[in-house]
Short mmCIF file of C-alpha atoms and ligand atoms in Angstrom, two decimals:
data_model
loop_
_atom_site.label_atom_id
_atom_site.label_comp_id
_atom_site.label_asym_id
_atom_site.label_seq_id
_atom_site.Cartn_x
_atom_site.Cartn_y
_atom_site.Cartn_z
CA MET U 1 0.02 -0.06 -0.17
CA ASP U 2 2.66 2.36 0.96
CA LYS U 3 4.22 2.19 -2.56
CA LEU U 4 0.92 3.36 -4.09
CA PRO U 5 0.12 7.02 -4.87
CA VAL U 6 -2.60 9.12 -3.23
CA VAL U 7 -4.70 10.04 -6.01
CA VAL U 8 -6.32 13.48 -6.34
CA ILE U 9 -9.05 14.29 -8.34
CA GLY U 10 -8.61 17.57 -10.26
CA ALA U 11 -5.93 20.03 -10.81
CA GLY U 12 -7.95 22.88 -9.28
CA PRO U 13 -6.58 25.17 -6.82
CA GLN U 14 -7.57 22.71 -4.08
CA GLY U 15 -6.42 19.41 -6.00
CA LEU U 16 -2.88 21.19 -6.77
CA ALA U 17 -2.43 22.53 -2.90
CA SER U 18 -3.35 18.85 -1.75
CA ALA U 19 -0.48 17.60 -3.92
CA ALA U 20 1.76 20.11 -2.48
CA HIS U 21 1.10 19.14 1.21
CA LEU U 22 1.25 15.39 0.24
CA ARG U 23 4.76 15.94 -1.29
CA GLU U 24 5.71 18.02 1.97
CA ARG U 25 4.59 14.88 3.80
CA GLY U 26 6.91 12.57 1.92
CA LEU U 27 3.77 10.83 0.28
CA ARG U 28 3.46 10.47 -3.44
CA PRO U 29 0.51 12.31 -4.86
CA LEU U 30 -0.92 11.83 -8.58
CA VAL U 31 -3.20 14.41 -9.83
CA LEU U 32 -5.64 13.62 -12.38
CA GLU U 33 -7.15 16.15 -14.39
CA ARG U 34 -10.02 15.90 -17.07
CA GLY U 35 -9.07 19.36 -18.51
CA ALA U 36 -6.02 20.35 -20.69
CA GLY U 37 -4.38 22.48 -18.08
CA ALA U 38 -4.09 23.51 -14.62
CA GLY U 39 -7.32 25.30 -13.20
CA ALA U 40 -9.44 24.07 -16.08
CA ALA U 41 -12.58 24.96 -14.37
CA VAL U 42 -11.22 28.43 -13.01
CA ALA U 43 -10.25 29.14 -16.77
CA GLU U 44 -14.02 28.92 -17.67
CA TRP U 45 -14.73 31.97 -15.48
CA GLY U 46 -11.39 33.59 -16.28
CA HIS U 47 -12.71 36.87 -17.06
CA VAL U 48 -14.40 37.27 -13.54
CA ARG U 49 -12.62 39.25 -10.81
CA LEU U 50 -12.20 37.51 -7.58
CA PHE U 51 -13.36 39.04 -4.24
CA SER U 52 -10.57 37.58 -2.54
CA ALA U 53 -7.27 39.29 -2.52
CA TRP U 54 -4.00 37.34 -3.50
CA PRO U 55 -2.81 36.52 0.03
CA GLU U 56 -6.10 34.64 0.44
CA LEU U 57 -5.80 32.71 -2.85
CA VAL U 58 -2.58 31.04 -2.49
CA ASP U 59 -1.91 27.84 -0.44
CA PRO U 60 0.99 27.88 2.14
CA ALA U 61 2.84 24.53 1.15
CA SER U 62 2.29 25.49 -2.42
CA VAL U 63 3.85 28.77 -1.92
CA ARG U 64 7.05 26.88 -0.33
CA LEU U 65 7.11 24.60 -3.40
CA LEU U 66 6.84 27.57 -5.74
CA GLU U 67 9.31 29.87 -4.18
CA SER U 68 11.99 26.87 -4.19
CA THR U 69 11.69 27.57 -8.06
CA GLY U 70 12.16 31.24 -8.20
CA TRP U 71 8.51 32.07 -8.13
CA GLU U 72 7.44 35.28 -6.41
CA ALA U 73 3.97 35.32 -4.68
CA PRO U 74 1.97 38.28 -5.70
CA THR U 75 1.19 40.25 -2.60
CA THR U 76 -1.35 42.80 -3.43
CA GLY U 77 -4.63 43.25 -5.69
CA TYR U 78 -7.65 41.01 -6.68
CA PRO U 79 -6.65 38.81 -9.72
CA THR U 80 -9.38 37.41 -12.28
CA GLY U 81 -9.73 33.79 -12.51
CA GLN U 82 -7.45 33.84 -15.54
CA GLN U 83 -4.71 35.63 -13.62
CA TRP U 84 -5.31 33.22 -10.55
CA VAL U 85 -4.29 30.27 -13.59
CA GLU U 86 -1.74 32.12 -15.20
CA ARG U 87 0.31 33.45 -12.14
CA TYR U 88 -0.21 30.59 -9.63
CA LEU U 89 -2.02 27.66 -10.75
CA ALA U 90 -0.13 26.73 -13.92
CA PRO U 91 3.17 27.55 -12.37
CA LEU U 92 2.15 25.13 -9.36
CA ALA U 93 1.18 22.52 -11.75
CA GLN U 94 4.66 22.62 -13.54
CA ALA U 95 6.52 22.72 -10.28
CA LEU U 96 4.53 19.63 -9.28
CA GLY U 97 5.72 18.06 -12.72
CA GLN U 98 5.09 14.37 -13.14
CA HIS U 99 2.81 14.42 -10.24
CA VAL U 100 -0.01 16.01 -12.35
CA ARG U 101 -1.62 14.38 -15.35
CA PHE U 102 -3.90 16.22 -17.86
CA GLY U 103 -6.49 14.89 -19.99
CA VAL U 104 -7.74 12.06 -17.90
CA GLU U 105 -11.40 11.97 -16.41
CA VAL U 106 -11.96 9.90 -13.29
CA VAL U 107 -15.04 7.86 -14.29
CA GLY U 108 -15.20 5.53 -11.16
CA VAL U 109 -13.45 4.78 -7.80
CA SER U 110 -13.91 1.54 -5.76
CA ARG U 111 -11.91 -0.97 -3.86
CA ALA U 112 -9.73 -3.64 -5.53
CA GLY U 113 -12.17 -6.66 -6.36
CA ARG U 114 -14.78 -5.54 -3.70
CA ASP U 115 -17.99 -3.41 -4.68
CA ARG U 116 -19.60 -1.22 -2.28
CA LEU U 117 -21.69 -4.43 -0.72
CA VAL U 118 -18.41 -6.21 0.15
CA SER U 119 -17.15 -5.49 3.81
CA SER U 120 -14.38 -8.28 4.12
CA GLY U 121 -11.18 -6.93 4.29
CA ARG U 122 -11.96 -3.71 2.73
CA ALA U 123 -9.81 -1.43 4.36
CA ASP U 124 -6.74 -3.54 3.31
CA GLN U 125 -7.49 -3.20 -0.29
CA PRO U 126 -5.98 -0.55 -2.55
CA PHE U 127 -8.48 1.89 -4.09
CA THR U 128 -9.03 1.25 -7.88
CA VAL U 129 -9.30 4.52 -10.06
CA HIS U 130 -10.97 4.32 -13.22
CA LEU U 131 -9.94 6.75 -15.97
CA ARG U 132 -10.85 7.66 -19.45
CA ASP U 133 -8.58 9.89 -21.64
CA GLY U 134 -9.56 12.16 -24.38
CA ALA U 135 -9.57 9.26 -26.91
CA GLY U 136 -12.13 7.29 -25.16
CA VAL U 137 -9.47 4.77 -23.67
CA GLU U 138 -10.12 3.29 -20.63
CA SER U 139 -7.60 2.26 -17.83
CA ARG U 140 -7.30 1.84 -14.14
CA ILE U 141 -4.61 2.65 -11.34
CA ALA U 142 -4.33 1.53 -7.71
CA ALA U 143 -4.12 4.03 -5.06
CA ARG U 144 -3.57 4.03 -1.43
CA ALA U 145 -6.12 7.08 -0.87
CA VAL U 146 -8.34 9.15 -2.75
CA ILE U 147 -8.74 12.79 -2.24
CA ASP U 148 -11.45 14.04 -4.38
CA ALA U 149 -10.99 18.02 -5.33
CA SER U 150 -13.37 17.61 -8.36
CA GLY U 151 -15.06 20.85 -7.47
CA THR U 152 -18.80 21.52 -8.61
CA TRP U 153 -18.12 23.67 -11.59
CA GLY U 154 -19.39 21.01 -13.80
CA ARG U 155 -22.97 20.64 -12.60
CA PRO U 156 -24.74 24.04 -12.55
CA GLY U 157 -28.08 24.20 -11.11
CA PRO U 158 -31.15 24.88 -13.74
CA ALA U 159 -33.57 27.64 -14.02
CA GLY U 160 -36.30 25.63 -12.82
CA ALA U 161 -37.28 26.41 -9.19
CA ASP U 162 -37.86 22.96 -8.03
CA GLY U 163 -34.51 22.41 -8.75
CA LEU U 164 -35.04 20.36 -12.17
CA PRO U 165 -35.01 21.79 -15.43
CA ALA U 166 -38.06 23.73 -16.19
CA ILE U 167 -40.37 22.44 -18.95
CA GLY U 168 -38.97 23.56 -22.08
CA GLU U 169 -35.41 24.44 -20.65
CA ARG U 170 -33.46 21.71 -22.09
CA SER U 171 -34.41 22.53 -25.61
CA ALA U 172 -34.25 26.46 -24.82
CA ARG U 173 -30.73 27.57 -26.62
CA GLN U 174 -31.29 31.05 -25.13
CA ILE U 175 -30.59 29.61 -21.76
CA SER U 176 -26.89 29.81 -20.40
CA TYR U 177 -25.48 28.94 -17.15
CA ARG U 178 -22.53 30.94 -17.11
CA ILE U 179 -21.59 34.72 -16.05
CA PRO U 180 -21.36 36.70 -19.11
CA ASP U 181 -18.31 38.56 -20.26
CA HIS U 182 -18.58 42.22 -21.06
CA ARG U 183 -15.76 41.86 -23.62
CA GLU U 184 -18.03 39.39 -25.49
CA PRO U 185 -21.42 41.41 -25.57
CA GLY U 186 -22.74 39.45 -28.42
CA VAL U 187 -26.31 37.88 -27.32
CA HIS U 188 -26.85 40.92 -24.79
CA ALA U 189 -25.71 44.16 -26.61
CA GLY U 190 -29.11 45.91 -27.47
CA LYS U 191 -31.24 42.84 -26.28
CA HIS U 192 -33.13 41.74 -23.32
CA THR U 193 -31.25 39.38 -20.94
CA VAL U 194 -33.10 37.88 -17.64
CA VAL U 195 -30.76 36.88 -14.95
CA LEU U 196 -31.77 34.12 -12.44
CA GLY U 197 -30.31 33.61 -9.04
CA SER U 198 -29.33 35.51 -5.95
CA GLY U 199 -25.69 34.80 -5.15
CA ALA U 200 -22.17 36.07 -6.02
CA SER U 201 -22.40 34.90 -9.57
CA ALA U 202 -25.82 36.57 -10.14
CA PHE U 203 -24.10 39.99 -8.87
CA ASN U 204 -21.18 39.27 -11.16
CA ALA U 205 -23.51 38.83 -14.08
CA LEU U 206 -25.30 41.95 -13.25
CA HIS U 207 -22.08 43.87 -13.19
CA GLU U 208 -21.06 42.40 -16.60
CA LEU U 209 -24.30 43.16 -18.20
CA THR U 210 -24.34 46.87 -17.07
CA ARG U 211 -21.11 47.32 -18.55
CA ILE U 212 -22.35 46.09 -21.81
CA ALA U 213 -25.46 48.11 -21.42
CA ALA U 214 -23.23 51.19 -20.95
CA HIS U 215 -21.76 51.04 -24.26
CA SER U 216 -24.89 49.46 -26.23
CA PRO U 217 -28.02 51.38 -26.31
CA GLY U 218 -31.31 49.40 -25.88
CA THR U 219 -29.80 46.85 -23.72
CA ARG U 220 -32.24 45.66 -21.29
CA ILE U 221 -31.45 43.69 -17.80
CA THR U 222 -33.89 41.96 -15.71
CA TRP U 223 -32.96 40.12 -12.41
CA ALA U 224 -35.56 37.71 -11.22
CA ILE U 225 -35.22 36.25 -7.55
CA ARG U 226 -37.30 33.62 -6.03
CA ARG U 227 -37.82 35.41 -2.67
CA ALA U 228 -38.90 38.96 -1.47
CA VAL U 229 -35.98 41.48 -0.99
CA ARG U 230 -34.78 41.23 2.54
CA ASP U 231 -31.69 42.96 4.31
CA ASP U 232 -29.59 39.96 3.48
CA THR U 233 -30.54 40.06 -0.36
CA PHE U 234 -27.31 42.02 -1.36
CA GLY U 235 -24.98 40.07 0.81
CA GLY U 236 -23.20 41.70 3.95
CA GLY U 237 -22.41 44.90 2.30
CA GLY U 238 -19.99 46.82 4.57
CA ALA U 239 -20.28 44.37 7.33
CA ASP U 240 -18.55 41.78 5.16
CA GLU U 241 -14.92 41.06 6.44
CA LEU U 242 -13.99 40.57 2.75
CA PRO U 243 -14.73 44.28 1.55
CA GLU U 244 -14.87 42.96 -2.40
CA ARG U 245 -17.50 40.36 -1.55
CA GLY U 246 -19.57 42.92 0.15
CA ALA U 247 -19.05 45.21 -2.53
CA LEU U 248 -20.54 42.83 -5.32
CA GLY U 249 -23.79 43.07 -3.34
CA LEU U 250 -23.88 47.12 -3.04
CA ARG U 251 -23.20 47.34 -6.78
CA ALA U 252 -25.91 45.03 -7.67
CA ARG U 253 -28.17 47.04 -5.23
CA ALA U 254 -26.98 50.50 -6.70
CA ALA U 255 -27.74 48.98 -10.16
CA VAL U 256 -31.42 48.09 -9.22
CA GLU U 257 -31.92 51.58 -7.58
CA SER U 258 -30.58 53.44 -10.39
CA GLY U 259 -33.19 51.75 -12.67
CA ALA U 260 -30.25 50.19 -14.75
CA VAL U 261 -31.51 46.55 -13.86
CA GLY U 262 -35.26 45.82 -13.54
CA LEU U 263 -35.85 43.66 -10.30
CA VAL U 264 -38.62 41.02 -10.44
CA THR U 265 -39.15 39.23 -6.93
CA GLY U 266 -40.97 36.16 -6.07
CA PHE U 267 -40.60 34.74 -9.44
CA ARG U 268 -40.15 30.78 -9.56
CA THR U 269 -39.66 29.67 -12.92
CA ALA U 270 -41.70 26.49 -13.87
CA ARG U 271 -41.60 26.73 -17.61
CA VAL U 272 -39.71 28.18 -20.47
CA ARG U 273 -42.02 28.86 -23.67
CA THR U 274 -39.84 29.45 -26.84
CA MET U 275 -41.04 32.27 -29.18
CA GLY U 276 -38.98 32.47 -32.35
CA ASP U 277 -35.61 33.51 -31.15
CA GLN U 278 -36.85 34.63 -27.84
CA VAL U 279 -38.14 32.90 -24.71
CA VAL U 280 -40.68 33.63 -22.14
CA LEU U 281 -40.44 32.37 -18.47
CA VAL U 282 -43.58 31.27 -16.98
CA GLY U 283 -43.73 31.30 -13.12
CA GLU U 284 -45.20 28.52 -10.90
CA ASP U 285 -48.03 31.04 -10.31
CA GLY U 286 -48.48 31.56 -13.83
CA ALA U 287 -46.93 34.89 -14.08
CA GLU U 288 -44.91 35.59 -17.47
CA LEU U 289 -41.55 37.30 -17.71
CA GLY U 290 -40.12 38.39 -20.99
CA PRO U 291 -39.86 38.00 -23.89
CA ALA U 292 -36.28 37.78 -23.40
CA ASP U 293 -33.20 37.12 -25.90
CA ALA U 294 -31.08 35.58 -23.28
CA VAL U 295 -31.49 33.92 -19.97
CA VAL U 296 -28.61 33.57 -17.71
CA ALA U 297 -29.42 30.94 -14.88
CA LEU U 298 -26.89 31.25 -11.95
CA THR U 299 -28.64 29.05 -9.45
CA GLY U 300 -25.68 27.42 -7.70
CA PHE U 301 -23.80 24.26 -8.15
CA ARG U 302 -24.23 20.45 -7.35
CA PRO U 303 -21.28 17.82 -6.61
CA ASP U 304 -21.26 14.87 -9.17
CA LEU U 305 -21.44 11.89 -7.15
CA SER U 306 -21.92 9.58 -10.15
CA PHE U 307 -18.28 8.30 -9.99
CA LEU U 308 -18.37 7.57 -6.17
CA ALA U 309 -21.09 5.10 -6.47
CA GLU U 310 -18.80 2.10 -5.30
CA VAL U 311 -17.40 3.74 -2.16
CA ARG U 312 -19.27 4.35 1.07
CA LEU U 313 -20.17 8.00 1.64
CA ASP U 314 -22.07 9.67 4.62
CA LEU U 315 -23.46 13.06 3.10
CA ASP U 316 -25.82 15.27 4.41
CA PRO U 317 -29.27 14.54 2.59
CA THR U 318 -29.79 18.34 1.96
CA LEU U 319 -26.48 19.69 0.99
CA GLU U 320 -24.70 16.36 -0.25
CA ALA U 321 -21.76 17.75 1.77
CA PRO U 322 -19.89 15.44 4.40
CA ARG U 323 -22.81 15.25 7.27
CA SER U 324 -20.32 16.60 10.13
CA ILE U 325 -19.67 20.10 8.29
CA ALA U 326 -23.19 20.29 6.86
CA ALA U 327 -25.02 21.98 9.93
CA ASP U 328 -22.47 24.68 9.87
CA ILE U 329 -22.84 25.54 6.16
CA ASP U 330 -26.57 24.79 5.46
CA PRO U 331 -28.23 28.21 4.53
CA ASN U 332 -31.35 26.95 6.10
CA LEU U 333 -29.82 26.68 9.56
CA HIS U 334 -26.70 28.86 9.52
CA SER U 335 -27.32 32.21 11.12
CA CYS U 336 -24.01 33.68 12.39
CA GLY U 337 -22.33 34.85 9.08
CA SER U 338 -19.40 32.98 10.22
CA VAL U 339 -18.25 29.60 9.39
CA ARG U 340 -15.88 27.12 11.07
CA ALA U 341 -12.83 25.91 9.62
CA THR U 342 -12.85 22.09 8.80
CA GLY U 343 -10.30 19.37 8.75
CA ALA U 344 -9.81 15.78 8.10
CA ALA U 345 -11.90 14.56 11.21
CA ASP U 346 -14.74 16.69 9.62
CA LEU U 347 -14.27 15.18 6.08
CA ALA U 348 -13.49 11.73 6.64
CA GLN U 349 -16.09 9.02 5.05
CA PRO U 350 -17.03 5.61 6.12
CA GLU U 351 -14.63 4.46 3.18
CA PRO U 352 -11.25 4.64 4.87
CA ASP U 353 -8.82 7.04 3.31
CA LEU U 354 -11.24 8.65 0.94
CA TYR U 355 -11.95 12.59 1.58
CA LEU U 356 -14.00 15.21 -0.16
CA VAL U 357 -12.11 18.58 -0.24
CA GLY U 358 -12.60 21.83 -1.45
CA MET U 359 -15.60 23.21 -3.23
CA LYS U 360 -17.03 19.76 -3.57
CA SER U 361 -16.84 19.32 0.20
CA TYR U 362 -19.34 22.03 0.44
CA GLY U 363 -21.79 20.22 -1.75
CA ARG U 364 -24.51 22.66 -2.74
CA ALA U 365 -23.76 25.22 0.01
CA PRO U 366 -22.57 28.43 -1.67
CA THR U 367 -20.14 29.91 0.65
CA PHE U 368 -16.95 28.03 0.09
CA LEU U 369 -13.62 29.90 0.24
CA ALA U 370 -10.26 28.99 -1.04
CA LEU U 371 -8.87 29.81 2.42
CA THR U 372 -11.18 26.98 3.58
CA GLY U 373 -9.87 24.41 1.35
CA TYR U 374 -6.33 25.07 1.73
CA GLU U 375 -6.84 24.39 5.61
CA GLN U 376 -8.76 21.15 4.62
CA VAL U 377 -5.98 19.76 2.55
CA ARG U 378 -3.31 20.75 5.10
CA SER U 379 -5.24 18.61 7.68
CA VAL U 380 -6.04 15.55 5.18
CA ALA U 381 -2.41 15.35 4.20
CA ALA U 382 -1.29 15.18 7.94
CA ALA U 383 -4.12 12.66 8.57
CA LEU U 384 -2.78 10.54 5.56
CA ALA U 385 0.79 10.92 6.97
CA GLY U 386 -0.29 9.61 10.37
CA ASP U 387 0.23 12.88 11.89
CA HIS U 388 -3.02 13.20 14.06
CA GLU U 389 -1.76 16.09 16.13
CA ALA U 390 -1.43 18.19 13.00
CA ALA U 391 -4.53 17.04 11.43
CA ALA U 392 -6.55 17.82 14.75
CA ARG U 393 -5.06 21.32 15.10
CA VAL U 394 -7.13 24.31 13.31
CA GLU U 395 -4.88 26.82 11.81
CA LEU U 396 -7.43 29.16 10.24
CA VAL U 397 -10.34 31.57 11.25
CA LEU U 398 -12.53 32.46 8.35
CA PRO U 399 -13.92 35.93 7.46
CA ASP U 400 -17.39 36.66 8.55
CA THR U 401 -19.85 37.11 5.64
CA GLY U 402 -21.56 39.89 7.56
CA VAL U 403 -25.04 38.27 6.66
CA CYS U 404 -26.64 37.77 10.05
CA GLY U 405 -29.79 35.49 10.18
CA GLY U 406 -28.69 33.08 7.64
CA ALA U 407 -29.11 33.16 3.86
CA GLY U 408 -32.17 31.23 4.20
CA THR U 409 -33.80 29.49 1.32
CA PHE U 410 -37.51 30.75 1.35
CA ASP U 411 -39.64 33.72 2.48
CA GLU U 412 -40.51 32.64 5.75
CA PRO U 413 -37.91 33.09 8.31
CA GLU U 414 -36.41 29.73 9.61
CA ALA U 415 -36.41 28.98 13.15
CA ALA U 416 -33.43 30.69 14.67
CA ASP U 417 -32.59 28.01 17.51
CA GLY U 418 -29.14 28.82 18.77
CA GLY U 419 -28.60 31.51 16.25
CA CYS U 420 -26.46 34.03 17.12
CA CYS U 421 -28.62 36.88 15.64
CA ALA U 422 -32.23 37.56 14.45
CA PRO U 423 -33.57 36.30 11.10
CA ALA U 424 -33.23 38.64 8.21
CA THR U 425 -36.46 40.76 7.47
CA PRO U 426 -37.89 42.29 4.48
CA ILE U 427 -36.98 45.68 3.43
CA SER U 428 -38.32 48.02 0.85
CA ILE U 429 -35.63 49.67 -1.71
CA SER U 430 -36.31 52.63 -4.09
CA ARG U 431 -36.24 50.55 -7.37
CA ARG U 432 -37.98 50.31 -10.99
CA THR U 433 -39.85 46.87 -11.01
CA VAL U 434 -40.67 44.92 -14.18
CA ASN U 435 -43.97 44.65 -15.65
CA LEU U 436 -44.56 41.21 -16.13
CA LEU U 437 -46.42 40.08 -19.13
C1 FAD M 1 -17.17 32.59 -10.08
C2 FAD M 1 -16.55 32.23 -8.94
C3 FAD M 1 -15.80 33.09 -8.20
C4 FAD M 1 -15.10 32.70 -7.11
N1 FAD M 1 -14.69 33.61 -6.38
C5 FAD M 1 -13.86 33.40 -5.15
C6 FAD M 1 -13.30 34.32 -4.23
O1 FAD M 1 -13.20 35.59 -4.82
N2 FAD M 1 -12.66 33.81 -3.47
C7 FAD M 1 -12.64 32.48 -2.90
O2 FAD M 1 -12.08 32.17 -1.72
N3 FAD M 1 -13.36 31.69 -3.54
C8 FAD M 1 -14.01 32.05 -4.75
N4 FAD M 1 -14.72 30.92 -5.29
C9 FAD M 1 -14.93 29.74 -4.78
C10 FAD M 1 -13.71 28.75 -5.01
O3 FAD M 1 -12.61 29.15 -4.46
C11 FAD M 1 -13.45 28.39 -6.40
O4 FAD M 1 -14.61 27.73 -6.94
C12 FAD M 1 -12.32 27.36 -6.49
O5 FAD M 1 -12.05 27.01 -8.18
C13 FAD M 1 -12.56 25.97 -6.03
O6 FAD M 1 -11.33 25.29 -6.01
P1 FAD M 1 -11.58 23.50 -6.45
O7 FAD M 1 -10.09 23.01 -6.75
O8 FAD M 1 -12.21 22.99 -5.28
O9 FAD M 1 -12.68 23.34 -7.59
P2 FAD M 1 -12.17 23.72 -9.15
O10 FAD M 1 -11.87 24.83 -9.43
O11 FAD M 1 -13.74 23.67 -9.76
O12 FAD M 1 -11.48 22.48 -9.55
C14 FAD M 1 -11.82 21.17 -9.84
C15 FAD M 1 -11.01 20.57 -11.16
O13 FAD M 1 -11.45 19.21 -11.18
C16 FAD M 1 -11.44 18.80 -12.47
N5 FAD M 1 -12.29 17.63 -12.60
C17 FAD M 1 -13.99 17.58 -12.17
N6 FAD M 1 -14.27 16.57 -12.42
C18 FAD M 1 -13.23 15.64 -12.67
C19 FAD M 1 -13.20 14.25 -12.99
N7 FAD M 1 -14.12 13.27 -12.93
N8 FAD M 1 -11.74 13.74 -13.39
C20 FAD M 1 -10.72 14.46 -13.36
N9 FAD M 1 -10.92 16.07 -13.23
C21 FAD M 1 -12.09 16.48 -12.84
C22 FAD M 1 -12.05 19.98 -13.13
O14 FAD M 1 -11.80 20.05 -14.26
C23 FAD M 1 -11.40 21.21 -12.44
O15 FAD M 1 -10.10 21.69 -12.95
C24 FAD M 1 -15.27 31.56 -6.65
C25 FAD M 1 -15.93 30.54 -7.41
C26 FAD M 1 -16.47 30.95 -8.51
C27 FAD M 1 -17.37 29.86 -9.45
#
């Protein structure tokens, strides 16, 4: 077993950081990435500027490895996704050399000779990791442990308010699930775009679209959210300990108040009706929104658990995150604005030596930070190396979101049992509302 690699799934920020920590611990990492380069998912939102500053986006063990190659850590400013890749993730993958393989997708993880049903001798068997390369060629390798850092970017949520694609959504080519780029105004310039969703990605989309509108007369932007406007709709604002995260929501609020963005509240998409080149969104109450030339659905992400079907997991039924961290990050329950750091003990699964880390460890919860993941992978590498004291140590206090009362998921305030502050309450803002059809 000791001669086998620790397989890390995904060469995003967390997979590469895992490899750097494992290497420092004298373990042999093998990072398997389906994309063509480091940070393949980040590169897909490369035009978006991060709300975290450089020092919050680099992992300490990775910095130590990179500095041994003469690399200098960027110390100030807020990179775009593309800059995160170019100035940090790509050099890190290069420094890890043969420990990273690109163009291979992990399609299954199991135990050698044992499906999920078989308990006998299970922990003594190596993992088998099934792979498929770009040409469709299948292979498998043995691993002593598996760290799943595959993120959630590949599975965006649908426009449908019940979590399933709305009727007509699958065939509506006007709907996309990515943040628009103001440098590619194409389908948005001089047209009507509807943005669905209420998190940081939706705020970013509104920002990009208002930049397009500034140069393209006739551009219309409508933002539809499922709930009423409450004091947490726009995030923590000035109370957010990450100022640029707070600023995202404040910018969205200003765009609504200036009339640059029309806001529709209480809209829950049930159906997408195509009318020539445009679509009309039909709400669950029959209200109609549109016609729109483009719809941008930014309703969160889900973890892909399909390739973990043959290993034993203990995930929270709501979030699909490791059960012991779910209560801290569940928007239905969480009411303090701060999230505690998590380590190996929180992330461990019934399947020994299997860990879910990074964005994937938060399942459907929207509040993951790179800092959280770097602390997770430090702890997991220590646990795999048998250093249980270091694995149990917590070396991070996370910044407060400034959103008191929990993000919540519906209009009715959730019971605030044990909460540290009162639930969010409805507010009125001066805004130009949009007439529904
Ligand atoms: C628009 C946006 C802005 C964000 N801004 C911030 C910010 O300012 N500050 C902050 O702290 N966090 C931010 N985050 C959150 C988080 O830090 C990032 O999403 C980060 O990229 C998560 O890292 P990760 O390594 O867990 O996952 P990812 O970056 O998604 O990497 C996962 C990798 O795994 C690969 N992969 C997936 N499935 C497989 C498979 N089956 N086989 C092989 N490879 C696979 C993917 O191709 C990808 O390269 C932001 C997220 C988004 C989407």
